[in-house]
């Protein structure tokens, strides 16, 4: 009976136990002369007249909790010899457009700009940070062109409008602004810093002649559209009357509260204010007559 392509089943329990006992007896594989899992699968097929693949053997060993003692690679490279793809420390490679350098065995790589920055700043580490190229050229590894920034600073720079096309001077200004904003957030708190930043932007835009002209043109166009439609014009006038009435009530309420406060806590100031109002009303009455 041919055994080609046969798989493990319940009927093969006896064979499975024998095979597993053999596998356990030769683990770890390197100490028993096996340099790969493929060699172990070939030995099992020869001994037990089977035709298992090395992947099926690894899967069954994993399900039974057996550690073969080899890496996942099926390389036939003998122990102690280096793979033909091995690169020594100090080698370079390109990944996603950036240059990397090998800094330690067996396979520890680092971005070259970070390596250059740490070499020129002894005792400091760029771990958890980002080393950027100030002139935007990712092949310019001059130490004066490299700057270590926090990831939060990088995000704020992007929000402010910093792009890859910016010059070195522009990127320096963006970095200074980002650090200033983050310092404000640390001192004042995020909400208060955002409030002041929005107010500053509003004042800057409000005093901008170009922005003023744009707002005036938009208001003029909108008013012309309202005036052209009698229904919308009437609704607009009613809204204006309601707003003025509400604003007048608010001002009167504040004036009454202020007058009551002065009468109770500062009578001298209250009397001076009262006399001033009487004189103003008297003057207005004479003018109307």
PDB file of C-alpha atoms in Angstrom:
ATOM      1  CA  UNK A   1       0.000   0.000   0.000  1.00  0.00           C
ATOM      2  CA  UNK A   2       1.431   3.339  -1.017  1.00  0.00           C
ATOM      3  CA  UNK A   3       1.967   5.952   1.700  1.00  0.00           C
ATOM      4  CA  UNK A   4       2.591   8.888  -0.627  1.00  0.00           C
ATOM      5  CA  UNK A   5       0.851  12.087   0.501  1.00  0.00           C
ATOM      6  CA  UNK A   6      -0.544  10.414   3.632  1.00  0.00           C
ATOM      7  CA  UNK A   7      -1.507  12.648   6.554  1.00  0.00           C
ATOM      8  CA  UNK A   8      -1.790  12.056  10.284  1.00  0.00           C
ATOM      9  CA  UNK A   9      -5.200  10.714  11.312  1.00  0.00           C
ATOM     10  CA  UNK A  10      -6.714   8.880  14.296  1.00  0.00           C
ATOM     11  CA  UNK A  11      -5.868   5.528  12.633  1.00  0.00           C
ATOM     12  CA  UNK A  12      -2.193   6.498  12.617  1.00  0.00           C
ATOM     13  CA  UNK A  13      -2.039   7.074  16.390  1.00  0.00           C
ATOM     14  CA  UNK A  14       0.554   4.316  16.872  1.00  0.00           C
ATOM     15  CA  UNK A  15       2.736   5.685  14.093  1.00  0.00           C
ATOM     16  CA  UNK A  16       2.285   9.219  15.438  1.00  0.00           C
ATOM     17  CA  UNK A  17       3.447   8.207  18.922  1.00  0.00           C
ATOM     18  CA  UNK A  18       6.481   6.426  17.474  1.00  0.00           C
ATOM     19  CA  UNK A  19       7.332   9.393  15.283  1.00  0.00           C
ATOM     20  CA  UNK A  20       6.897  11.837  18.162  1.00  0.00           C
ATOM     21  CA  UNK A  21       9.055   9.689  20.446  1.00  0.00           C
ATOM     22  CA  UNK A  22      11.748   9.687  17.754  1.00  0.00           C
ATOM     23  CA  UNK A  23      11.499  13.465  17.376  1.00  0.00           C
ATOM     24  CA  UNK A  24      11.802  13.929  21.153  1.00  0.00           C
ATOM     25  CA  UNK A  25      14.873  11.703  21.210  1.00  0.00           C
ATOM     26  CA  UNK A  26      16.716  13.847  18.643  1.00  0.00           C
ATOM     27  CA  UNK A  27      15.883  17.274  20.138  1.00  0.00           C
ATOM     28  CA  UNK A  28      17.547  19.678  20.069  1.00  0.00           C
ATOM     29  CA  UNK A  29      18.307  18.962  16.439  1.00  0.00           C
ATOM     30  CA  UNK A  30      21.703  20.622  16.150  1.00  0.00           C
ATOM     31  CA  UNK A  31      23.126  18.504  18.959  1.00  0.00           C
ATOM     32  CA  UNK A  32      22.093  15.322  17.106  1.00  0.00           C
ATOM     33  CA  UNK A  33      23.556  16.253  13.715  1.00  0.00           C
ATOM     34  CA  UNK A  34      20.552  17.879  12.063  1.00  0.00           C
ATOM     35  CA  UNK A  35      21.153  21.330  10.552  1.00  0.00           C
ATOM     36  CA  UNK A  36      17.571  21.940   9.390  1.00  0.00           C
ATOM     37  CA  UNK A  37      14.021  20.713   9.888  1.00  0.00           C
ATOM     38  CA  UNK A  38      13.963  19.525   6.310  1.00  0.00           C
ATOM     39  CA  UNK A  39      16.649  16.976   7.168  1.00  0.00           C
ATOM     40  CA  UNK A  40      14.565  15.720  10.107  1.00  0.00           C
ATOM     41  CA  UNK A  41      11.485  15.320   7.866  1.00  0.00           C
ATOM     42  CA  UNK A  42      13.560  13.338   5.320  1.00  0.00           C
ATOM     43  CA  UNK A  43      14.883  11.061   8.080  1.00  0.00           C
ATOM     44  CA  UNK A  44      11.350  10.402   9.405  1.00  0.00           C
ATOM     45  CA  UNK A  45      10.095   9.584   5.892  1.00  0.00           C
ATOM     46  CA  UNK A  46      13.003   7.169   5.369  1.00  0.00           C
ATOM     47  CA  UNK A  47      12.588   5.422   8.725  1.00  0.00           C
ATOM     48  CA  UNK A  48       8.820   5.186   8.889  1.00  0.00           C
ATOM     49  CA  UNK A  49       8.019   4.937   5.151  1.00  0.00           C
ATOM     50  CA  UNK A  50       6.103   8.174   5.115  1.00  0.00           C
ATOM     51  CA  UNK A  51       6.143  11.279   2.975  1.00  0.00           C
ATOM     52  CA  UNK A  52       5.614  14.191   5.341  1.00  0.00           C
ATOM     53  CA  UNK A  53       6.618  17.728   4.513  1.00  0.00           C
ATOM     54  CA  UNK A  54       8.772  19.766   6.888  1.00  0.00           C
ATOM     55  CA  UNK A  55       5.858  22.179   7.401  1.00  0.00           C
ATOM     56  CA  UNK A  56       3.503  19.363   8.464  1.00  0.00           C
ATOM     57  CA  UNK A  57       6.168  18.097  10.872  1.00  0.00           C
ATOM     58  CA  UNK A  58       6.659  21.583  12.416  1.00  0.00           C
ATOM     59  CA  UNK A  59       2.895  22.044  12.802  1.00  0.00           C
ATOM     60  CA  UNK A  60       2.460  18.686  14.552  1.00  0.00           C
ATOM     61  CA  UNK A  61       5.440  19.321  16.823  1.00  0.00           C
ATOM     62  CA  UNK A  62       4.042  22.730  17.747  1.00  0.00           C
ATOM     63  CA  UNK A  63       0.623  21.194  18.550  1.00  0.00           C
ATOM     64  CA  UNK A  64       2.319  18.664  20.841  1.00  0.00           C
ATOM     65  CA  UNK A  65       4.535  21.246  22.554  1.00  0.00           C
ATOM     66  CA  UNK A  66       7.845  19.935  21.176  1.00  0.00           C
ATOM     67  CA  UNK A  67      10.654  22.458  20.695  1.00  0.00           C
ATOM     68  CA  UNK A  68      12.842  21.457  17.772  1.00  0.00           C
ATOM     69  CA  UNK A  69      15.599  23.853  18.753  1.00  0.00           C
ATOM     70  CA  UNK A  70      16.071  25.544  15.357  1.00  0.00           C
ATOM     71  CA  UNK A  71      15.000  28.886  13.956  1.00  0.00           C
ATOM     72  CA  UNK A  72      12.093  29.060  11.519  1.00  0.00           C
ATOM     73  CA  UNK A  73      14.450  29.189   8.549  1.00  0.00           C
ATOM     74  CA  UNK A  74      15.085  25.933   6.674  1.00  0.00           C
ATOM     75  CA  UNK A  75      18.524  27.071   5.615  1.00  0.00           C
ATOM     76  CA  UNK A  76      21.147  24.391   5.138  1.00  0.00           C
ATOM     77  CA  UNK A  77      23.963  26.642   6.387  1.00  0.00           C
ATOM     78  CA  UNK A  78      26.012  24.641   8.938  1.00  0.00           C
ATOM     79  CA  UNK A  79      26.252  25.880  12.490  1.00  0.00           C
ATOM     80  CA  UNK A  80      29.029  28.395  13.038  1.00  0.00           C
ATOM     81  CA  UNK A  81      29.068  29.596   9.445  1.00  0.00           C
ATOM     82  CA  UNK A  82      27.513  32.916   8.417  1.00  0.00           C
ATOM     83  CA  UNK A  83      24.728  33.148   5.877  1.00  0.00           C
ATOM     84  CA  UNK A  84      25.619  34.618   2.492  1.00  0.00           C
ATOM     85  CA  UNK A  85      23.169  37.477   3.205  1.00  0.00           C
ATOM     86  CA  UNK A  86      24.898  38.374   6.486  1.00  0.00           C
ATOM     87  CA  UNK A  87      26.213  41.936   6.687  1.00  0.00           C
ATOM     88  CA  UNK A  88      28.870  43.094   9.149  1.00  0.00           C
ATOM     89  CA  UNK A  89      28.422  45.959  11.618  1.00  0.00           C
ATOM     90  CA  UNK A  90      28.788  49.287   9.825  1.00  0.00           C
ATOM     91  CA  UNK A  91      27.028  48.150   6.652  1.00  0.00           C
ATOM     92  CA  UNK A  92      24.480  50.409   4.959  1.00  0.00           C
ATOM     93  CA  UNK A  93      21.122  49.669   3.383  1.00  0.00           C
ATOM     94  CA  UNK A  94      18.214  51.691   2.006  1.00  0.00           C
ATOM     95  CA  UNK A  95      14.712  51.179   3.357  1.00  0.00           C
ATOM     96  CA  UNK A  96      11.672  53.301   2.402  1.00  0.00           C
ATOM     97  CA  UNK A  97      13.978  55.915   0.902  1.00  0.00           C
ATOM     98  CA  UNK A  98      16.108  56.384   4.062  1.00  0.00           C
ATOM     99  CA  UNK A  99      19.646  55.142   4.710  1.00  0.00           C
ATOM    100  CA  UNK A 100      20.154  52.736   7.629  1.00  0.00           C
ATOM    101  CA  UNK A 101      23.352  51.498   9.283  1.00  0.00           C
ATOM    102  CA  UNK A 102      23.928  48.235  11.114  1.00  0.00           C
ATOM    103  CA  UNK A 103      25.036  49.023  14.675  1.00  0.00           C
ATOM    104  CA  UNK A 104      25.075  45.607  16.386  1.00  0.00           C
ATOM    105  CA  UNK A 105      24.693  41.878  15.853  1.00  0.00           C
ATOM    106  CA  UNK A 106      22.731  39.899  15.033  1.00  0.00           C
ATOM    107  CA  UNK A 107      20.391  42.238  13.165  1.00  0.00           C
ATOM    108  CA  UNK A 108      20.157  45.666  14.831  1.00  0.00           C
ATOM    109  CA  UNK A 109      19.822  48.574  12.392  1.00  0.00           C
ATOM    110  CA  UNK A 110      19.416  52.316  12.960  1.00  0.00           C
ATOM    111  CA  UNK A 111      18.551  55.224  10.712  1.00  0.00           C
ATOM    112  CA  UNK A 112      21.806  56.874   9.693  1.00  0.00           C
ATOM    113  CA  UNK A 113      20.660  60.424  10.527  1.00  0.00           C
ATOM    114  CA  UNK A 114      19.922  59.329  14.103  1.00  0.00           C
ATOM    115  CA  UNK A 115      23.304  57.573  14.291  1.00  0.00           C
ATOM    116  CA  UNK A 116      25.137  60.729  13.109  1.00  0.00           C
ATOM    117  CA  UNK A 117      23.177  62.927  15.544  1.00  0.00           C
ATOM    118  CA  UNK A 118      23.933  60.671  18.537  1.00  0.00           C
ATOM    119  CA  UNK A 119      27.611  60.504  17.571  1.00  0.00           C
ATOM    120  CA  UNK A 120      27.769  64.322  17.628  1.00  0.00           C
ATOM    121  CA  UNK A 121      25.786  64.584  20.908  1.00  0.00           C
ATOM    122  CA  UNK A 122      27.498  62.194  23.322  1.00  0.00           C
ATOM    123  CA  UNK A 123      25.376  61.106  26.276  1.00  0.00           C
ATOM    124  CA  UNK A 124      22.109  61.992  24.525  1.00  0.00           C
ATOM    125  CA  UNK A 125      19.712  59.530  22.910  1.00  0.00           C
ATOM    126  CA  UNK A 126      17.149  60.122  20.177  1.00  0.00           C
ATOM    127  CA  UNK A 127      15.042  57.127  21.224  1.00  0.00           C
ATOM    128  CA  UNK A 128      11.336  57.979  21.046  1.00  0.00           C
ATOM    129  CA  UNK A 129      12.141  61.141  19.058  1.00  0.00           C
ATOM    130  CA  UNK A 130      12.699  61.979  15.397  1.00  0.00           C
ATOM    131  CA  UNK A 131      15.829  63.328  13.727  1.00  0.00           C
ATOM    132  CA  UNK A 132      14.815  65.564  10.817  1.00  0.00           C
ATOM    133  CA  UNK A 133      16.717  67.161   7.925  1.00  0.00           C
ATOM    134  CA  UNK A 134      16.383  70.931   8.272  1.00  0.00           C
ATOM    135  CA  UNK A 135      16.941  71.638   4.555  1.00  0.00           C
ATOM    136  CA  UNK A 136      14.627  68.799   3.447  1.00  0.00           C
ATOM    137  CA  UNK A 137      17.421  66.831   1.714  1.00  0.00           C
ATOM    138  CA  UNK A 138      17.385  63.281   3.157  1.00  0.00           C
ATOM    139  CA  UNK A 139      20.902  62.643   1.825  1.00  0.00           C
ATOM    140  CA  UNK A 140      22.527  65.607   3.601  1.00  0.00           C
ATOM    141  CA  UNK A 141      23.937  64.057   6.798  1.00  0.00           C
ATOM    142  CA  UNK A 142      25.891  67.124   7.883  1.00  0.00           C
ATOM    143  CA  UNK A 143      25.542  67.439  11.700  1.00  0.00           C
ATOM    144  CA  UNK A 144      24.456  71.086  11.355  1.00  0.00           C
ATOM    145  CA  UNK A 145      21.592  69.956   9.104  1.00  0.00           C
ATOM    146  CA  UNK A 146      20.188  67.448  11.620  1.00  0.00           C
ATOM    147  CA  UNK A 147      17.809  68.344  14.461  1.00  0.00           C
ATOM    148  CA  UNK A 148      16.278  66.030  17.065  1.00  0.00           C
ATOM    149  CA  UNK A 149      12.624  66.923  17.712  1.00  0.00           C
ATOM    150  CA  UNK A 150       9.782  65.482  19.741  1.00  0.00           C
ATOM    151  CA  UNK A 151       6.973  63.787  17.840  1.00  0.00           C
ATOM    152  CA  UNK A 152       4.544  66.327  19.324  1.00  0.00           C
ATOM    153  CA  UNK A 153       6.669  69.154  17.908  1.00  0.00           C
ATOM    154  CA  UNK A 154       6.604  67.464  14.513  1.00  0.00           C
ATOM    155  CA  UNK A 155       2.788  67.245  14.607  1.00  0.00           C
ATOM    156  CA  UNK A 156       2.447  70.933  15.540  1.00  0.00           C
ATOM    157  CA  UNK A 157       4.842  71.897  12.748  1.00  0.00           C
ATOM    158  CA  UNK A 158       2.661  70.031  10.260  1.00  0.00           C
ATOM    159  CA  UNK A 159      -0.453  71.774  11.599  1.00  0.00           C
ATOM    160  CA  UNK A 160       1.255  75.152  11.179  1.00  0.00           C
ATOM    161  CA  UNK A 161       1.914  74.386   7.513  1.00  0.00           C
ATOM    162  CA  UNK A 162       5.447  72.979   7.447  1.00  0.00           C
ATOM    163  CA  UNK A 163       5.953  70.768   4.371  1.00  0.00           C
ATOM    164  CA  UNK A 164       8.834  68.984   2.667  1.00  0.00           C
ATOM    165  CA  UNK A 165       9.179  71.915   0.252  1.00  0.00           C
ATOM    166  CA  UNK A 166      10.074  74.393   3.042  1.00  0.00           C
ATOM    167  CA  UNK A 167      13.559  75.887   3.191  1.00  0.00           C
ATOM    168  CA  UNK A 168      15.885  75.492   6.145  1.00  0.00           C
ATOM    169  CA  UNK A 169      15.081  78.975   7.500  1.00  0.00           C
ATOM    170  CA  UNK A 170      11.322  78.381   7.237  1.00  0.00           C
ATOM    171  CA  UNK A 171      11.609  75.007   8.977  1.00  0.00           C
ATOM    172  CA  UNK A 172      13.601  76.617  11.815  1.00  0.00           C
ATOM    173  CA  UNK A 173      10.821  79.197  12.303  1.00  0.00           C
ATOM    174  CA  UNK A 174       8.160  76.477  12.300  1.00  0.00           C
ATOM    175  CA  UNK A 175      10.150  74.522  14.889  1.00  0.00           C
ATOM    176  CA  UNK A 176      10.500  77.572  17.157  1.00  0.00           C
ATOM    177  CA  UNK A 177       6.753  78.304  16.910  1.00  0.00           C
ATOM    178  CA  UNK A 178       5.911  74.665  17.680  1.00  0.00           C
ATOM    179  CA  UNK A 179       8.140  74.650  20.766  1.00  0.00           C
ATOM    180  CA  UNK A 180       6.611  77.946  21.937  1.00  0.00           C
ATOM    181  CA  UNK A 181       3.069  76.587  21.579  1.00  0.00           C
ATOM    182  CA  UNK A 182       3.939  73.374  23.424  1.00  0.00           C
ATOM    183  CA  UNK A 183       5.588  75.390  26.224  1.00  0.00           C
ATOM    184  CA  UNK A 184       2.418  77.493  26.536  1.00  0.00           C
ATOM    185  CA  UNK A 185       0.337  74.326  26.706  1.00  0.00           C
ATOM    186  CA  UNK A 186       2.548  72.984  29.484  1.00  0.00           C
ATOM    187  CA  UNK A 187       2.390  76.184  31.548  1.00  0.00           C
ATOM    188  CA  UNK A 188      -1.212  77.300  30.948  1.00  0.00           C
ATOM    189  CA  UNK A 189      -2.913  74.006  30.182  1.00  0.00           C
ATOM    190  CA  UNK A 190      -4.186  72.759  26.849  1.00  0.00           C
ATOM    191  CA  UNK A 191      -7.576  74.517  26.965  1.00  0.00           C
ATOM    192  CA  UNK A 192      -6.278  77.941  27.989  1.00  0.00           C
ATOM    193  CA  UNK A 193      -3.405  77.749  25.488  1.00  0.00           C
ATOM    194  CA  UNK A 194      -5.803  76.836  22.660  1.00  0.00           C
ATOM    195  CA  UNK A 195      -8.125  79.670  23.688  1.00  0.00           C
ATOM    196  CA  UNK A 196      -5.325  82.244  23.594  1.00  0.00           C
ATOM    197  CA  UNK A 197      -3.976  80.869  20.328  1.00  0.00           C
ATOM    198  CA  UNK A 198      -7.395  81.142  18.673  1.00  0.00           C
ATOM    199  CA  UNK A 199      -7.843  84.669  20.022  1.00  0.00           C
ATOM    200  CA  UNK A 200      -4.414  85.669  18.705  1.00  0.00           C
ATOM    201  CA  UNK A 201      -5.236  84.264  15.256  1.00  0.00           C
ATOM    202  CA  UNK A 202      -8.576  86.084  15.281  1.00  0.00           C
ATOM    203  CA  UNK A 203      -6.943  89.426  16.164  1.00  0.00           C
ATOM    204  CA  UNK A 204      -4.282  88.908  13.507  1.00  0.00           C
ATOM    205  CA  UNK A 205      -6.857  88.146  10.828  1.00  0.00           C
ATOM    206  CA  UNK A 206      -9.166  90.928  11.959  1.00  0.00           C
ATOM    207  CA  UNK A 207      -6.416  93.535  11.503  1.00  0.00           C
ATOM    208  CA  UNK A 208      -5.329  92.128   8.150  1.00  0.00           C
ATOM    209  CA  UNK A 209      -6.384  94.573   5.352  1.00  0.00           C
ATOM    210  CA  UNK A 210      -6.871  91.758   2.849  1.00  0.00           C
ATOM    211  CA  UNK A 211      -9.097  89.825   5.252  1.00  0.00           C
ATOM    212  CA  UNK A 212     -11.066  93.001   6.035  1.00  0.00           C
ATOM    213  CA  UNK A 213     -11.659  93.668   2.339  1.00  0.00           C
ATOM    214  CA  UNK A 214     -12.799  90.081   1.796  1.00  0.00           C
ATOM    215  CA  UNK A 215     -15.243  90.256   4.717  1.00  0.00           C
ATOM    216  CA  UNK A 216     -16.641  93.600   3.499  1.00  0.00           C
ATOM    217  CA  UNK A 217     -17.135  92.254  -0.035  1.00  0.00           C
ATOM    218  CA  UNK A 218     -18.918  89.164   1.305  1.00  0.00           C
ATOM    219  CA  UNK A 219     -21.185  91.269   3.569  1.00  0.00           C
ATOM    220  CA  UNK A 220     -22.042  93.581   0.678  1.00  0.00           C
ATOM    221  CA  UNK A 221     -22.893  90.666  -1.602  1.00  0.00           C
ATOM    222  CA  UNK A 222     -25.006  88.958   1.085  1.00  0.00           C
ATOM    223  CA  UNK A 223     -26.916  92.193   1.835  1.00  0.00           C
ATOM    224  CA  UNK A 224     -27.615  92.696  -1.870  1.00  0.00           C
ATOM    225  CA  UNK A 225     -29.066  89.178  -2.078  1.00  0.00           C
ATOM    226  CA  UNK A 226     -31.290  89.826   0.960  1.00  0.00           C
ATOM    227  CA  UNK A 227     -32.507  93.182  -0.358  1.00  0.00           C
ATOM    228  CA  UNK A 228     -33.424  91.585  -3.680  1.00  0.00           C
ATOM    229  CA  UNK A 229     -35.873  89.210  -1.975  1.00  0.00           C
ATOM    230  CA  UNK A 230     -38.711  91.013  -0.049  1.00  0.00           C
ATOM    231  CA  UNK A 231     -39.505  87.952   2.105  1.00  0.00           C
ATOM    232  CA  UNK A 232     -35.892  87.480   3.196  1.00  0.00           C
ATOM    233  CA  UNK A 233     -35.563  91.223   3.719  1.00  0.00           C
ATOM    234  CA  UNK A 234     -38.541  91.261   6.082  1.00  0.00           C
ATOM    235  CA  UNK A 235     -37.199  88.267   8.012  1.00  0.00           C
ATOM    236  CA  UNK A 236     -33.834  89.998   8.276  1.00  0.00           C
ATOM    237  CA  UNK A 237     -35.423  93.175   9.688  1.00  0.00           C
ATOM    238  CA  UNK A 238     -37.424  91.176  12.244  1.00  0.00           C
ATOM    239  CA  UNK A 239     -34.293  89.352  13.372  1.00  0.00           C
ATOM    240  CA  UNK A 240     -32.476  92.681  13.725  1.00  0.00           C
ATOM    241  CA  UNK A 241     -35.320  94.123  15.852  1.00  0.00           C
ATOM    242  CA  UNK A 242     -35.404  91.028  18.074  1.00  0.00           C
ATOM    243  CA  UNK A 243     -31.626  91.158  18.505  1.00  0.00           C
ATOM    244  CA  UNK A 244     -31.674  94.861  19.427  1.00  0.00           C
ATOM    245  CA  UNK A 245     -34.485  94.322  21.929  1.00  0.00           C
ATOM    246  CA  UNK A 246     -32.677  91.392  23.541  1.00  0.00           C
ATOM    247  CA  UNK A 247     -29.429  93.344  23.671  1.00  0.00           C
ATOM    248  CA  UNK A 248     -31.228  96.357  25.196  1.00  0.00           C
ATOM    249  CA  UNK A 249     -32.729  94.123  27.922  1.00  0.00           C
ATOM    250  CA  UNK A 250     -29.339  92.663  28.688  1.00  0.00           C
ATOM    251  CA  UNK A 251     -27.745  96.103  28.997  1.00  0.00           C
ATOM    252  CA  UNK A 252     -30.568  97.403  31.199  1.00  0.00           C
ATOM    253  CA  UNK A 253     -30.306  94.367  33.462  1.00  0.00           C
ATOM    254  CA  UNK A 254     -26.568  94.827  33.826  1.00  0.00           C
ATOM    255  CA  UNK A 255     -27.055  98.578  34.544  1.00  0.00           C
ATOM    256  CA  UNK A 256     -29.675  97.861  37.229  1.00  0.00           C
ATOM    257  CA  UNK A 257     -27.446  95.258  38.879  1.00  0.00           C
ATOM    258  CA  UNK A 258     -24.510  97.670  38.785  1.00  0.00           C
ATOM    259  CA  UNK A 259     -26.624 100.486  40.235  1.00  0.00           C
ATOM    260  CA  UNK A 260     -27.869  98.221  43.058  1.00  0.00           C
ATOM    261  CA  UNK A 261     -24.324  97.115  43.847  1.00  0.00           C
ATOM    262  CA  UNK A 262     -23.054 100.714  44.022  1.00  0.00           C
ATOM    263  CA  UNK A 263     -26.001 101.818  46.170  1.00  0.00           C
ATOM    264  CA  UNK A 264     -25.302  99.064  48.687  1.00  0.00           C
ATOM    265  CA  UNK A 265     -21.493  98.944  48.717  1.00  0.00           C
ATOM    266  CA  UNK A 266     -20.279 102.335  47.389  1.00  0.00           C
ATOM    267  CA  UNK A 267     -22.874 105.045  48.208  1.00  0.00           C
ATOM    268  CA  UNK A 268     -20.554 107.955  47.327  1.00  0.00           C
ATOM    269  CA  UNK A 269     -19.935 106.640  43.836  1.00  0.00           C
ATOM    270  CA  UNK A 270     -23.652 105.879  43.493  1.00  0.00           C
ATOM    271  CA  UNK A 271     -24.649 109.468  44.388  1.00  0.00           C
ATOM    272  CA  UNK A 272     -22.064 110.920  41.989  1.00  0.00           C
ATOM    273  CA  UNK A 273     -23.362 108.694  39.212  1.00  0.00           C
ATOM    274  CA  UNK A 274     -26.984 109.615  40.025  1.00  0.00           C
ATOM    275  CA  UNK A 275     -26.246 113.355  39.922  1.00  0.00           C
ATOM    276  CA  UNK A 276     -24.404 112.926  36.654  1.00  0.00           C
ATOM    277  CA  UNK A 277     -27.370 111.122  35.109  1.00  0.00           C
ATOM    278  CA  UNK A 278     -29.816 113.808  36.327  1.00  0.00           C
ATOM    279  CA  UNK A 279     -27.671 116.555  34.858  1.00  0.00           C
ATOM    280  CA  UNK A 280     -27.510 114.693  31.541  1.00  0.00           C
ATOM    281  CA  UNK A 281     -31.303 114.182  31.452  1.00  0.00           C
ATOM    282  CA  UNK A 282     -31.870 117.863  32.313  1.00  0.00           C
ATOM    283  CA  UNK A 283     -29.534 118.936  29.542  1.00  0.00           C
ATOM    284  CA  UNK A 284     -31.255 116.674  27.009  1.00  0.00           C
ATOM    285  CA  UNK A 285     -34.706 118.006  28.091  1.00  0.00           C
ATOM    286  CA  UNK A 286     -33.653 121.614  27.491  1.00  0.00           C
ATOM    287  CA  UNK A 287     -32.223 120.692  24.124  1.00  0.00           C
ATOM    288  CA  UNK A 288     -35.489 119.014  23.050  1.00  0.00           C
ATOM    289  CA  UNK A 289     -37.506 122.117  24.150  1.00  0.00           C
TER     290      UNK A 289
END
